[in-house]
């Protein structure tokens, strides 16, 4: 546990604490009066209200649209189910910048909806909500559907035999069992939408901002570290509360249910109602998840007079003046950074998961919650904190390339832990004890006992870490050098400049990033362990 604690303490807690302390104590005295003034500012109040409102609305809309999909993937068996499960998960590992670009192509300037309706509507809020559904759909399908598939259907059938209607049996038997899982999924969706940055930054414009976007504005544009520090603490407190509620719901879900093999619960659609539900879910996936991606590809190929690869060819040139190097170099930069970040995340996350497996108690549960904090803490604060805190020997890393992989690894570690933990817990501890009694060292026990059993989960964890590292944006936007931009940073810069060429290049780079993430995830789906039901 020492290595994960040291990593998080040095590269997460220390930078965040440094920038918050500098903001709240700029001249030696704690600026509590300034903090109260920030929270009383009408603009900040509006930002707080919009942050909470859009997160609640996005969560409700995601649950309404994704719960039928969770049932279909859990209880029905149909051709192409494995491939479709991977397709549904693709949006979750896509960078939020790509998600914003996809919906910008759908509802923005010259978007598909403009072309269909012939009028320009103020669709910003709906675009934000639908983009959040697009991004978080897989959380509900995987979290709720993974549990639903393991619930014994004979319990509901017994209620039907005793005279309960189909709906009553579902409400009295299945729904109570699913409630902790639904609550956990809802909390995770609310967490991701509450801290939304890339989607809001691209789609929201000057009118709509979340706490994360406002922290970025106060830090990077207004250079008001006091206001940024106050907002960071507000967000941190909210996220800590949500993670505590999530940990409670997960413990309740794990301890209260008796599960069966998921393969025994799925069946072919029976009757007109189930076939109609399957058709409706497939249609919603096509419209909600596949259509934005298709429009993104279409916009990347759209040139004056028809379609072509001019925008892709322009990525090899510096003529636009947006970058000091060719935009295409961002592909190599991103792949290189993500590979190093994956190695760090798998090492730290694997050690953390092993420690959580072998120990129990409140301290361990607190450590588990700590590992999730980077997902909800302001990535903008972490990125700027790197520049503020890591500026003196022996940790003067401001000009080092390793800053970007370190920031990306912070986001990747929670996914490694969530994938590895259920698989490691499934390993019979008596095997480890027997190997130890025969004289094997702890390292050899891991190599000879654990590793062969969790190899597939380790590959899946590495793939998820690679995908999320590839798309990290909030911290990278601060620390990526101008001559070595990553793909998300390059997309955001291109979208921030006027001109059809810049817009087309942004769509092209987003398409490249989408394809890399999709290929990674499709490969992961073939490796996915049966026991791995968490992200």
Protein backbone atom coordinates (compact mmCIF):
# COMPACT_ATOMS: atom_id res chain seq x y z
CA UNK A 1 0.00 0.00 0.00
CA UNK A 2 3.01 2.28 0.45
CA UNK A 3 3.62 2.78 -3.28
CA UNK A 4 0.01 3.81 -4.17
CA UNK A 5 -0.18 6.06 -1.10
CA UNK A 6 3.14 7.69 -1.98
CA UNK A 7 2.08 8.18 -5.60
CA UNK A 8 -1.25 9.80 -4.71
CA UNK A 9 0.28 11.85 -1.93
CA UNK A 10 3.03 13.27 -4.15
CA UNK A 11 1.22 13.71 -7.45
CA UNK A 12 -2.36 14.33 -6.32
CA UNK A 13 -2.72 15.56 -2.73
CA UNK A 14 0.40 17.74 -2.74
CA UNK A 15 -0.31 19.68 -6.00
CA UNK A 16 -3.98 20.19 -5.09
CA UNK A 17 -3.13 21.33 -1.55
CA UNK A 18 -0.39 23.64 -2.87
CA UNK A 19 -2.61 25.52 -5.30
CA UNK A 20 -5.52 25.74 -2.84
CA UNK A 21 -3.22 27.04 -0.10
CA UNK A 22 -1.67 29.60 -2.44
CA UNK A 23 -5.10 30.78 -3.48
CA UNK A 24 -6.54 31.10 0.03
CA UNK A 25 -3.37 32.52 1.61
CA UNK A 26 -1.86 34.82 -1.02
CA UNK A 27 -0.10 37.21 1.37
CA UNK A 28 0.31 35.24 4.59
CA UNK A 29 -3.25 35.52 5.96
CA UNK A 30 -6.10 33.16 5.16
CA UNK A 31 -8.54 35.00 2.88
CA UNK A 32 -11.80 33.74 4.36
CA UNK A 33 -13.53 37.05 3.68
CA UNK A 34 -12.58 36.75 0.04
CA UNK A 35 -13.95 33.19 0.03
CA UNK A 36 -17.32 34.41 1.30
CA UNK A 37 -17.34 37.15 -1.35
CA UNK A 38 -16.68 34.59 -4.10
CA UNK A 39 -19.56 32.38 -3.00
CA UNK A 40 -21.89 35.40 -2.80
CA UNK A 41 -21.07 36.56 -6.33
CA UNK A 42 -24.26 36.30 -8.46
CA UNK A 43 -22.26 34.85 -11.36
CA UNK A 44 -20.78 32.12 -9.14
CA UNK A 45 -24.23 31.39 -7.69
CA UNK A 46 -25.51 30.96 -11.24
CA UNK A 47 -22.60 28.63 -12.06
CA UNK A 48 -23.29 26.54 -8.94
CA UNK A 49 -26.98 26.34 -9.80
CA UNK A 50 -26.34 25.32 -13.40
CA UNK A 51 -23.75 22.75 -12.31
CA UNK A 52 -26.18 21.02 -9.96
CA UNK A 53 -29.20 21.41 -12.27
CA UNK A 54 -27.58 20.02 -15.40
CA UNK A 55 -26.02 17.15 -13.43
CA UNK A 56 -29.40 16.19 -11.95
CA UNK A 57 -31.17 16.51 -15.32
CA UNK A 58 -28.44 14.55 -17.10
CA UNK A 59 -28.61 11.79 -14.49
CA UNK A 60 -32.39 11.48 -14.71
CA UNK A 61 -32.31 11.45 -18.52
CA UNK A 62 -29.50 8.88 -18.57
CA UNK A 63 -31.39 6.54 -16.24
CA UNK A 64 -34.60 6.89 -18.25
CA UNK A 65 -32.87 6.02 -21.54
CA UNK A 66 -30.31 3.49 -20.32
CA UNK A 67 -32.29 1.29 -17.89
CA UNK A 68 -34.22 -0.42 -20.74
CA UNK A 69 -30.85 -1.08 -22.36
CA UNK A 70 -29.56 -2.57 -19.10
CA UNK A 71 -32.50 -5.01 -19.10
CA UNK A 72 -31.94 -5.97 -22.72
CA UNK A 73 -28.25 -6.70 -22.22
CA UNK A 74 -28.94 -8.53 -18.94
CA UNK A 75 -31.93 -10.70 -19.79
CA UNK A 76 -32.11 -11.05 -23.59
CA UNK A 77 -29.86 -12.99 -25.93
CA UNK A 78 -29.60 -11.89 -29.56
CA UNK A 79 -27.09 -11.99 -32.43
CA UNK A 80 -24.28 -9.45 -32.15
CA UNK A 81 -24.85 -8.85 -28.43
CA UNK A 82 -21.14 -8.99 -27.57
CA UNK A 83 -20.21 -6.54 -30.33
CA UNK A 84 -23.07 -4.19 -29.40
CA UNK A 85 -21.96 -4.20 -25.75
CA UNK A 86 -18.54 -3.00 -26.88
CA UNK A 87 -20.11 -0.37 -29.15
CA UNK A 88 -22.23 0.93 -26.27
CA UNK A 89 -19.10 1.31 -24.13
CA UNK A 90 -17.12 3.20 -26.79
CA UNK A 91 -18.59 6.63 -25.86
CA UNK A 92 -17.53 6.20 -22.22
CA UNK A 93 -13.85 5.88 -23.09
CA UNK A 94 -13.99 8.61 -25.72
CA UNK A 95 -12.44 11.91 -24.65
CA UNK A 96 -15.05 14.44 -23.61
CA UNK A 97 -13.56 16.77 -26.21
CA UNK A 98 -14.53 14.27 -28.92
CA UNK A 99 -18.02 13.95 -27.43
CA UNK A 100 -18.39 17.72 -27.51
CA UNK A 101 -17.11 17.81 -31.10
CA UNK A 102 -19.56 15.09 -32.13
CA UNK A 103 -22.57 16.96 -30.75
CA UNK A 104 -21.24 20.24 -32.10
CA UNK A 105 -21.26 18.58 -35.53
CA UNK A 106 -24.80 17.34 -34.86
CA UNK A 107 -26.48 20.49 -33.52
CA UNK A 108 -23.93 23.26 -34.04
CA UNK A 109 -23.05 25.39 -37.02
CA UNK A 110 -24.32 23.67 -40.14
CA UNK A 111 -25.17 20.63 -38.03
CA UNK A 112 -27.56 17.91 -39.11
CA UNK A 113 -30.50 19.33 -37.14
CA UNK A 114 -30.06 22.72 -38.78
CA UNK A 115 -30.15 21.03 -42.16
CA UNK A 116 -33.28 19.07 -41.33
CA UNK A 117 -35.29 21.87 -39.74
CA UNK A 118 -33.97 24.78 -41.75
CA UNK A 119 -33.92 26.98 -38.63
CA UNK A 120 -31.39 27.67 -35.91
CA UNK A 121 -32.64 26.90 -32.43
CA UNK A 122 -30.98 27.54 -29.10
CA UNK A 123 -30.31 23.85 -28.49
CA UNK A 124 -27.28 24.30 -26.25
CA UNK A 125 -28.80 22.90 -23.07
CA UNK A 126 -30.34 19.91 -24.82
CA UNK A 127 -27.05 19.29 -26.62
CA UNK A 128 -25.24 19.27 -23.25
CA UNK A 129 -27.76 16.90 -21.67
CA UNK A 130 -27.75 14.49 -24.63
CA UNK A 131 -23.95 14.59 -24.79
CA UNK A 132 -23.86 13.58 -21.14
CA UNK A 133 -26.30 10.73 -21.83
CA UNK A 134 -24.10 9.68 -24.75
CA UNK A 135 -21.03 9.63 -22.49
CA UNK A 136 -22.64 7.94 -19.45
CA UNK A 137 -25.03 5.44 -21.08
CA UNK A 138 -22.53 2.62 -20.60
CA UNK A 139 -22.23 3.26 -16.85
CA UNK A 140 -25.88 2.33 -16.31
CA UNK A 141 -25.80 -0.57 -18.77
CA UNK A 142 -22.65 -2.08 -17.24
CA UNK A 143 -23.33 -1.34 -13.57
CA UNK A 144 -27.06 -2.15 -13.44
CA UNK A 145 -27.06 -4.65 -16.29
CA UNK A 146 -24.07 -6.53 -14.86
CA UNK A 147 -25.95 -7.09 -11.59
CA UNK A 148 -29.35 -7.66 -13.25
CA UNK A 149 -27.86 -10.48 -15.32
CA UNK A 150 -26.79 -12.25 -12.11
CA UNK A 151 -30.11 -11.99 -10.26
CA UNK A 152 -31.88 -15.33 -10.06
CA UNK A 153 -35.02 -15.01 -12.27
CA UNK A 154 -36.69 -17.86 -10.38
CA UNK A 155 -37.45 -15.51 -7.50
CA UNK A 156 -39.59 -13.32 -9.74
CA UNK A 157 -41.14 -16.42 -11.33
CA UNK A 158 -42.12 -17.69 -7.88
CA UNK A 159 -43.92 -14.41 -7.19
CA UNK A 160 -45.82 -14.82 -10.48
CA UNK A 161 -46.86 -18.35 -9.48
CA UNK A 162 -48.24 -16.96 -6.21
CA UNK A 163 -50.53 -14.63 -8.20
CA UNK A 164 -48.54 -11.42 -8.61
CA UNK A 165 -48.76 -9.61 -11.92
CA UNK A 166 -45.60 -9.19 -14.02
CA UNK A 167 -45.21 -5.56 -12.90
CA UNK A 168 -45.96 -6.34 -9.24
CA UNK A 169 -43.43 -9.17 -9.22
CA UNK A 170 -40.80 -6.90 -10.74
CA UNK A 171 -41.62 -4.08 -8.28
CA UNK A 172 -41.62 -6.30 -5.18
CA UNK A 173 -38.76 -8.68 -6.03
CA UNK A 174 -36.38 -7.37 -8.69
CA UNK A 175 -36.53 -3.63 -8.09
CA UNK A 176 -35.46 -3.79 -4.39
CA UNK A 177 -32.50 -5.94 -5.39
CA UNK A 178 -31.54 -3.51 -8.15
CA UNK A 179 -32.01 -0.33 -6.11
CA UNK A 180 -28.46 -0.20 -4.65
CA UNK A 181 -27.01 -0.81 -8.13
CA UNK A 182 -29.21 1.87 -9.70
CA UNK A 183 -28.22 4.25 -6.91
CA UNK A 184 -24.53 3.51 -7.48
CA UNK A 185 -24.90 4.10 -11.24
CA UNK A 186 -26.85 7.32 -10.64
CA UNK A 187 -24.19 8.61 -8.26
CA UNK A 188 -21.43 7.87 -10.76
CA UNK A 189 -23.33 9.60 -13.58
CA UNK A 190 -24.01 12.59 -11.33
CA UNK A 191 -20.32 12.69 -10.38
CA UNK A 192 -19.12 12.73 -13.99
CA UNK A 193 -21.68 15.33 -15.08
CA UNK A 194 -21.15 17.47 -11.99
CA UNK A 195 -17.44 17.74 -12.88
CA UNK A 196 -18.01 17.97 -16.64
CA UNK A 197 -15.38 20.05 -18.42
CA UNK A 198 -14.66 19.16 -22.05
CA UNK A 199 -18.31 18.84 -23.10
CA UNK A 200 -19.35 22.09 -21.41
CA UNK A 201 -16.31 23.98 -22.66
CA UNK A 202 -17.03 23.09 -26.29
CA UNK A 203 -20.83 23.21 -26.26
CA UNK A 204 -21.62 25.68 -23.47
CA UNK A 205 -19.94 28.78 -24.81
CA UNK A 206 -19.93 31.91 -22.64
CA UNK A 207 -23.50 31.42 -21.38
CA UNK A 208 -23.19 28.06 -19.68
CA UNK A 209 -20.43 26.98 -17.31
CA UNK A 210 -19.99 24.30 -14.67
CA UNK A 211 -17.75 24.57 -11.63
CA UNK A 212 -14.94 22.88 -13.55
CA UNK A 213 -15.17 25.32 -16.47
CA UNK A 214 -15.36 28.26 -14.07
CA UNK A 215 -12.26 27.04 -12.22
CA UNK A 216 -10.47 26.94 -15.58
CA UNK A 217 -11.67 30.45 -16.42
CA UNK A 218 -10.62 31.87 -13.05
CA UNK A 219 -7.22 30.15 -13.26
CA UNK A 220 -6.16 30.41 -16.89
CA UNK A 221 -7.97 33.55 -18.09
CA UNK A 222 -8.55 35.80 -15.06
CA UNK A 223 -5.54 34.55 -13.01
CA UNK A 224 -7.70 34.74 -9.87
CA UNK A 225 -6.27 31.89 -7.79
CA UNK A 226 -8.34 32.84 -4.74
CA UNK A 227 -11.64 32.35 -6.54
CA UNK A 228 -10.34 29.17 -8.18
CA UNK A 229 -9.22 27.80 -4.80
CA UNK A 230 -12.62 28.47 -3.20
CA UNK A 231 -14.46 26.77 -6.07
CA UNK A 232 -12.03 23.84 -5.93
CA UNK A 233 -12.82 23.30 -2.23
CA UNK A 234 -16.56 23.46 -2.95
CA UNK A 235 -16.22 20.88 -5.70
CA UNK A 236 -13.93 18.71 -3.60
CA UNK A 237 -16.42 18.66 -0.70
CA UNK A 238 -19.29 17.77 -3.04
CA UNK A 239 -17.30 15.01 -4.72
CA UNK A 240 -16.16 13.55 -1.38
CA UNK A 241 -19.78 13.34 -0.28
CA UNK A 242 -20.81 11.63 -3.52
CA UNK A 243 -17.96 9.12 -3.31
CA UNK A 244 -18.89 8.32 0.27
CA UNK A 245 -22.48 7.65 -0.81
CA UNK A 246 -21.21 5.55 -3.73
CA UNK A 247 -19.00 3.43 -1.44
CA UNK A 248 -21.97 2.82 0.86
CA UNK A 249 -24.21 1.74 -2.02
CA UNK A 250 -21.53 -0.60 -3.38
CA UNK A 251 -21.06 -2.28 0.03
CA UNK A 252 -24.82 -2.70 0.36
CA UNK A 253 -25.04 -4.19 -3.13
CA UNK A 254 -22.23 -6.67 -2.49
CA UNK A 255 -23.48 -7.86 0.90
CA UNK A 256 -27.25 -8.10 0.36
CA UNK A 257 -27.61 -10.20 -2.80
CA UNK A 258 -27.33 -13.84 -3.75
CA UNK A 259 -26.13 -14.04 -7.33
CA UNK A 260 -26.09 -16.75 -10.00
CA UNK A 261 -24.14 -17.30 -13.20
CA UNK A 262 -25.10 -14.55 -15.66
CA UNK A 263 -24.99 -16.97 -18.59
CA UNK A 264 -28.02 -18.84 -17.18
CA UNK A 265 -30.36 -15.83 -17.05
CA UNK A 266 -30.33 -14.60 -20.67
CA UNK A 267 -32.81 -15.94 -23.21
CA UNK A 268 -34.13 -15.21 -26.66
CA UNK A 269 -36.85 -12.50 -26.80
CA UNK A 270 -40.24 -13.98 -25.89
CA UNK A 271 -43.44 -12.43 -27.11
CA UNK A 272 -44.22 -9.16 -28.86
CA UNK A 273 -43.41 -6.99 -25.82
CA UNK A 274 -39.80 -8.19 -25.47
CA UNK A 275 -39.21 -8.02 -29.23
CA UNK A 276 -40.57 -4.46 -29.28
CA UNK A 277 -38.37 -3.52 -26.32
CA UNK A 278 -35.29 -4.95 -28.07
CA UNK A 279 -36.15 -3.04 -31.25
CA UNK A 280 -36.66 0.17 -29.27
CA UNK A 281 -33.34 -0.17 -27.45
CA UNK A 282 -31.51 -0.87 -30.72
CA UNK A 283 -33.13 2.20 -32.29
CA UNK A 284 -32.23 4.41 -29.31
CA UNK A 285 -28.61 3.19 -29.46
CA UNK A 286 -28.49 3.95 -33.18
CA UNK A 287 -29.90 7.48 -32.74
CA UNK A 288 -28.28 8.44 -29.46
CA UNK A 289 -24.87 6.78 -29.69
CA UNK A 290 -24.11 5.99 -33.32
CA UNK A 291 -25.65 9.01 -35.07
CA UNK A 292 -23.37 11.62 -33.39
CA UNK A 293 -20.31 9.55 -34.27
CA UNK A 294 -21.50 9.12 -37.85
CA UNK A 295 -22.06 12.86 -38.17
CA UNK A 296 -18.58 13.46 -36.74
CA UNK A 297 -17.06 11.28 -39.47
CA UNK A 298 -19.22 12.96 -42.11
CA UNK A 299 -18.08 16.43 -41.04
CA UNK A 300 -14.45 15.35 -41.12
CA UNK A 301 -14.87 14.32 -44.78
CA UNK A 302 -17.02 17.27 -45.84
CA UNK A 303 -15.18 19.73 -48.08
CA UNK A 304 -16.37 22.43 -50.46
CA UNK A 305 -18.04 20.74 -53.40
CA UNK A 306 -18.42 17.29 -51.85
CA UNK A 307 -16.39 14.88 -49.76
CA UNK A 308 -12.69 14.11 -49.54
CA UNK A 309 -9.66 13.72 -47.30
CA UNK A 310 -8.45 17.33 -47.51
CA UNK A 311 -8.89 17.90 -43.78
CA UNK A 312 -6.88 14.79 -42.97
CA UNK A 313 -4.09 15.83 -45.35
CA UNK A 314 -4.05 19.30 -43.74
CA UNK A 315 -3.12 17.67 -40.42
CA UNK A 316 0.40 17.15 -41.82
CA UNK A 317 0.89 20.88 -42.42
CA UNK A 318 1.54 23.90 -40.18
CA UNK A 319 0.01 26.42 -42.59
CA UNK A 320 -2.96 27.19 -40.34
CA UNK A 321 -0.69 28.75 -37.71
CA UNK A 322 -2.50 27.06 -34.81
CA UNK A 323 0.50 24.87 -33.89
CA UNK A 324 4.26 25.23 -34.11
CA UNK A 325 4.35 21.62 -35.31
CA UNK A 326 2.12 19.68 -37.68
CA UNK A 327 -1.16 18.72 -35.95
CA UNK A 328 -0.60 15.10 -36.99
CA UNK A 329 2.31 14.91 -34.53
CA UNK A 330 -0.31 15.02 -31.75
CA UNK A 331 -1.21 11.42 -32.65
CA UNK A 332 2.32 10.23 -31.88
CA UNK A 333 2.49 12.39 -28.76
CA UNK A 334 -0.78 11.03 -27.42
CA UNK A 335 0.10 7.40 -28.08
CA UNK A 336 3.51 7.82 -26.43
CA UNK A 337 2.17 9.63 -23.37
CA UNK A 338 -0.71 7.16 -22.99
CA UNK A 339 1.65 4.17 -23.15
CA UNK A 340 3.79 5.55 -20.31
CA UNK A 341 0.70 6.55 -18.32
CA UNK A 342 -0.71 3.04 -18.75
CA UNK A 343 2.47 1.49 -17.36
CA UNK A 344 2.31 3.79 -14.33
CA UNK A 345 -1.43 3.26 -13.80
CA UNK A 346 -1.22 -0.55 -14.04
CA UNK A 347 1.69 -0.65 -11.60
CA UNK A 348 0.12 1.67 -9.02
CA UNK A 349 -3.44 0.41 -9.52
CA UNK A 350 -2.40 -3.25 -9.45
CA UNK A 351 -0.56 -2.77 -6.16
CA UNK A 352 -3.54 -0.86 -4.73
CA UNK A 353 -6.01 -3.57 -5.79
CA UNK A 354 -3.79 -6.26 -4.26
CA UNK A 355 -3.62 -4.32 -0.98
CA UNK A 356 -7.41 -3.88 -0.92
CA UNK A 357 -7.88 -7.60 -1.53
CA UNK A 358 -5.66 -8.71 1.32
CA UNK A 359 -6.86 -6.27 3.98
CA UNK A 360 -10.18 -5.09 5.41
CA UNK A 361 -11.53 -2.42 7.70
CA UNK A 362 -12.46 1.25 7.67
CA UNK A 363 -8.93 2.35 6.82
CA UNK A 364 -8.95 0.18 3.70
CA UNK A 365 -12.40 1.47 2.67
CA UNK A 366 -11.08 5.00 3.08
CA UNK A 367 -8.11 4.13 0.90
CA UNK A 368 -10.49 2.74 -1.74
CA UNK A 369 -12.42 6.02 -1.74
CA UNK A 370 -9.16 7.98 -1.98
CA UNK A 371 -8.32 6.13 -5.19
CA UNK A 372 -11.55 7.40 -6.75
CA UNK A 373 -10.97 11.07 -5.87
CA UNK A 374 -9.03 11.96 -9.06
CA UNK A 375 -12.15 11.17 -11.10
CA UNK A 376 -14.11 13.87 -9.30
CA UNK A 377 -11.48 16.41 -8.33
CA UNK A 378 -10.94 19.31 -10.68
CA UNK A 379 -8.46 18.13 -13.31
CA UNK A 380 -7.78 21.80 -14.02
CA UNK A 381 -6.65 22.24 -10.41
CA UNK A 382 -4.44 19.16 -10.64
CA UNK A 383 -2.82 20.37 -13.88
CA UNK A 384 -2.18 23.87 -12.63
CA UNK A 385 -1.07 22.44 -9.28
CA UNK A 386 1.62 20.46 -11.10
CA UNK A 387 3.06 23.71 -12.41
CA UNK A 388 2.84 25.42 -9.01
CA UNK A 389 4.07 22.61 -6.74
CA UNK A 390 6.53 20.64 -8.86
CA UNK A 391 8.84 23.57 -9.52
CA UNK A 392 11.77 23.01 -7.15
CA UNK A 393 14.51 20.34 -6.96
CA UNK A 394 14.38 17.42 -6.57
CA UNK A 395 10.93 17.58 -8.19
CA UNK A 396 11.37 20.39 -10.70
CA UNK A 397 9.32 18.74 -13.44
CA UNK A 398 7.78 21.79 -15.12
CA UNK A 399 9.76 21.33 -18.32
CA UNK A 400 9.73 17.53 -18.23
CA UNK A 401 7.62 15.42 -20.58
CA UNK A 402 6.77 13.06 -17.70
CA UNK A 403 4.22 15.56 -16.30
CA UNK A 404 1.64 14.61 -18.91
CA UNK A 405 1.80 10.82 -18.29
CA UNK A 406 1.69 11.41 -14.54
CA UNK A 407 -1.50 13.47 -14.87
CA UNK A 408 -3.03 10.88 -17.19
CA UNK A 409 -2.08 8.03 -14.85
CA UNK A 410 -4.01 9.68 -12.00
CA UNK A 411 -7.19 9.21 -14.04
CA UNK A 412 -6.24 5.71 -15.16
CA UNK A 413 -5.52 4.23 -11.71
CA UNK A 414 -9.20 4.17 -10.54
CA UNK A 415 -10.18 2.20 -13.65
CA UNK A 416 -7.37 -0.30 -13.08
CA UNK A 417 -8.53 -0.80 -9.48
CA UNK A 418 -12.19 -1.19 -10.44
CA UNK A 419 -11.36 -3.83 -13.08
CA UNK A 420 -8.79 -5.74 -11.02
CA UNK A 421 -10.51 -5.73 -7.63
CA UNK A 422 -13.47 -8.10 -8.27
CA UNK A 423 -11.21 -10.57 -10.07
CA UNK A 424 -8.57 -10.56 -7.33
CA UNK A 425 -11.28 -11.04 -4.71
CA UNK A 426 -12.46 -14.12 -6.61
CA UNK A 427 -9.06 -15.82 -6.23
CA UNK A 428 -9.19 -18.45 -3.47
CA UNK A 429 -6.93 -17.13 -0.70
CA UNK A 430 -6.10 -20.72 0.27
CA UNK A 431 -4.04 -21.02 -2.91
CA UNK A 432 -1.85 -18.12 -1.75
CA UNK A 433 -1.57 -19.61 1.74
CA UNK A 434 -0.55 -23.00 0.36
CA UNK A 435 2.14 -21.44 -1.83
CA UNK A 436 3.46 -19.42 1.12
CA UNK A 437 3.59 -22.53 3.32
CA UNK A 438 5.69 -24.25 0.66
CA UNK A 439 8.25 -21.47 0.98
CA UNK A 440 7.29 -19.14 -1.87
CA UNK A 441 8.08 -15.45 -1.37
CA UNK A 442 5.26 -12.88 -1.73
CA UNK A 443 6.59 -11.91 -5.17
CA UNK A 444 6.65 -15.54 -6.30
CA UNK A 445 3.14 -16.11 -4.90
CA UNK A 446 1.93 -13.21 -7.02
CA UNK A 447 3.78 -14.49 -10.09
CA UNK A 448 2.80 -18.15 -9.76
CA UNK A 449 -0.70 -17.93 -8.26
CA UNK A 450 -2.36 -14.56 -8.88
CA UNK A 451 -0.93 -13.56 -12.24
CA UNK A 452 -2.08 -16.62 -14.24
CA UNK A 453 -5.62 -16.16 -12.86
CA UNK A 454 -5.87 -12.41 -13.39
CA UNK A 455 -3.85 -12.02 -16.61
CA UNK A 456 -6.91 -11.26 -18.73
CA UNK A 457 -8.21 -8.74 -16.20
CA UNK A 458 -4.78 -7.10 -16.17
CA UNK A 459 -4.89 -6.69 -19.95
CA UNK A 460 -8.40 -5.23 -19.74
CA UNK A 461 -7.29 -2.83 -17.01
CA UNK A 462 -4.32 -1.75 -19.13
CA UNK A 463 -6.62 -1.16 -22.09
CA UNK A 464 -9.01 1.00 -20.09
CA UNK A 465 -6.11 2.95 -18.61
CA UNK A 466 -4.71 3.49 -22.11
CA UNK A 467 -8.06 4.70 -23.46
CA UNK A 468 -8.79 7.14 -20.64
CA UNK A 469 -5.18 8.38 -20.64
CA UNK A 470 -5.45 9.01 -24.35
CA UNK A 471 -8.45 11.26 -23.78
CA UNK A 472 -7.43 13.16 -20.62
CA UNK A 473 -7.94 16.87 -21.21
CA UNK A 474 -8.55 18.91 -18.05
CA UNK A 475 -5.03 18.65 -16.62
CA UNK A 476 -3.20 18.13 -19.92
CA UNK A 477 -4.45 21.43 -21.32
CA UNK A 478 -2.21 23.17 -18.74
CA UNK A 479 0.91 21.04 -18.90
CA UNK A 480 1.18 19.88 -22.53
CA UNK A 481 3.91 21.89 -24.27
CA UNK A 482 3.09 23.91 -27.38
CA UNK A 483 5.48 21.80 -29.45
CA UNK A 484 4.05 18.51 -28.13
CA UNK A 485 0.23 18.78 -27.95
CA UNK A 486 -1.95 15.75 -27.28
CA UNK A 487 -4.95 14.89 -29.45
CA UNK A 488 -7.61 16.32 -27.08
CA UNK A 489 -5.63 19.54 -26.64
CA UNK A 490 -5.18 19.82 -30.41
CA UNK A 491 -8.91 19.32 -31.00
CA UNK A 492 -9.82 21.99 -28.44
CA UNK A 493 -7.35 24.48 -29.95
CA UNK A 494 -8.67 23.90 -33.46
CA UNK A 495 -12.29 24.31 -32.34
CA UNK A 496 -11.34 27.55 -30.58
CA UNK A 497 -10.15 29.17 -33.82
CA UNK A 498 -12.42 30.46 -36.61
CA UNK A 499 -12.37 29.10 -40.12
CA UNK A 500 -13.71 26.05 -41.93
CA UNK A 501 -10.24 24.50 -42.25
CA UNK A 502 -9.70 24.55 -38.47
CA UNK A 503 -13.19 23.13 -37.90
CA UNK A 504 -12.63 20.37 -40.45
CA UNK A 505 -9.25 19.49 -38.96
CA UNK A 506 -10.83 19.31 -35.49
CA UNK A 507 -13.45 16.89 -36.83
CA UNK A 508 -10.71 14.83 -38.52
CA UNK A 509 -8.58 14.62 -35.37
CA UNK A 510 -11.66 13.73 -33.31
CA UNK A 511 -12.43 10.92 -35.76
CA UNK A 512 -8.87 9.58 -35.46
CA UNK A 513 -9.11 9.66 -31.66
CA UNK A 514 -12.51 7.97 -31.77
CA UNK A 515 -11.18 5.16 -33.99
CA UNK A 516 -8.18 4.53 -31.73
CA UNK A 517 -10.43 4.32 -28.65
CA UNK A 518 -12.98 2.12 -30.46
CA UNK A 519 -10.34 -0.36 -31.65
CA UNK A 520 -8.89 -0.53 -28.14
CA UNK A 521 -12.29 -1.21 -26.59
CA UNK A 522 -13.31 -3.83 -29.16
CA UNK A 523 -10.09 -5.67 -28.36
CA UNK A 524 -10.86 -5.39 -24.64
CA UNK A 525 -14.32 -6.87 -25.09
CA UNK A 526 -12.77 -10.08 -26.38
CA UNK A 527 -10.54 -10.25 -23.30
CA UNK A 528 -13.10 -9.18 -20.71
CA UNK A 529 -13.15 -11.60 -17.75
CA UNK A 530 -16.53 -12.99 -16.78
CA UNK A 531 -16.13 -11.83 -13.17
CA UNK A 532 -15.24 -8.27 -14.11
CA UNK A 533 -18.51 -6.34 -13.84
CA UNK A 534 -17.09 -2.97 -12.86
CA UNK A 535 -15.25 -0.28 -14.76
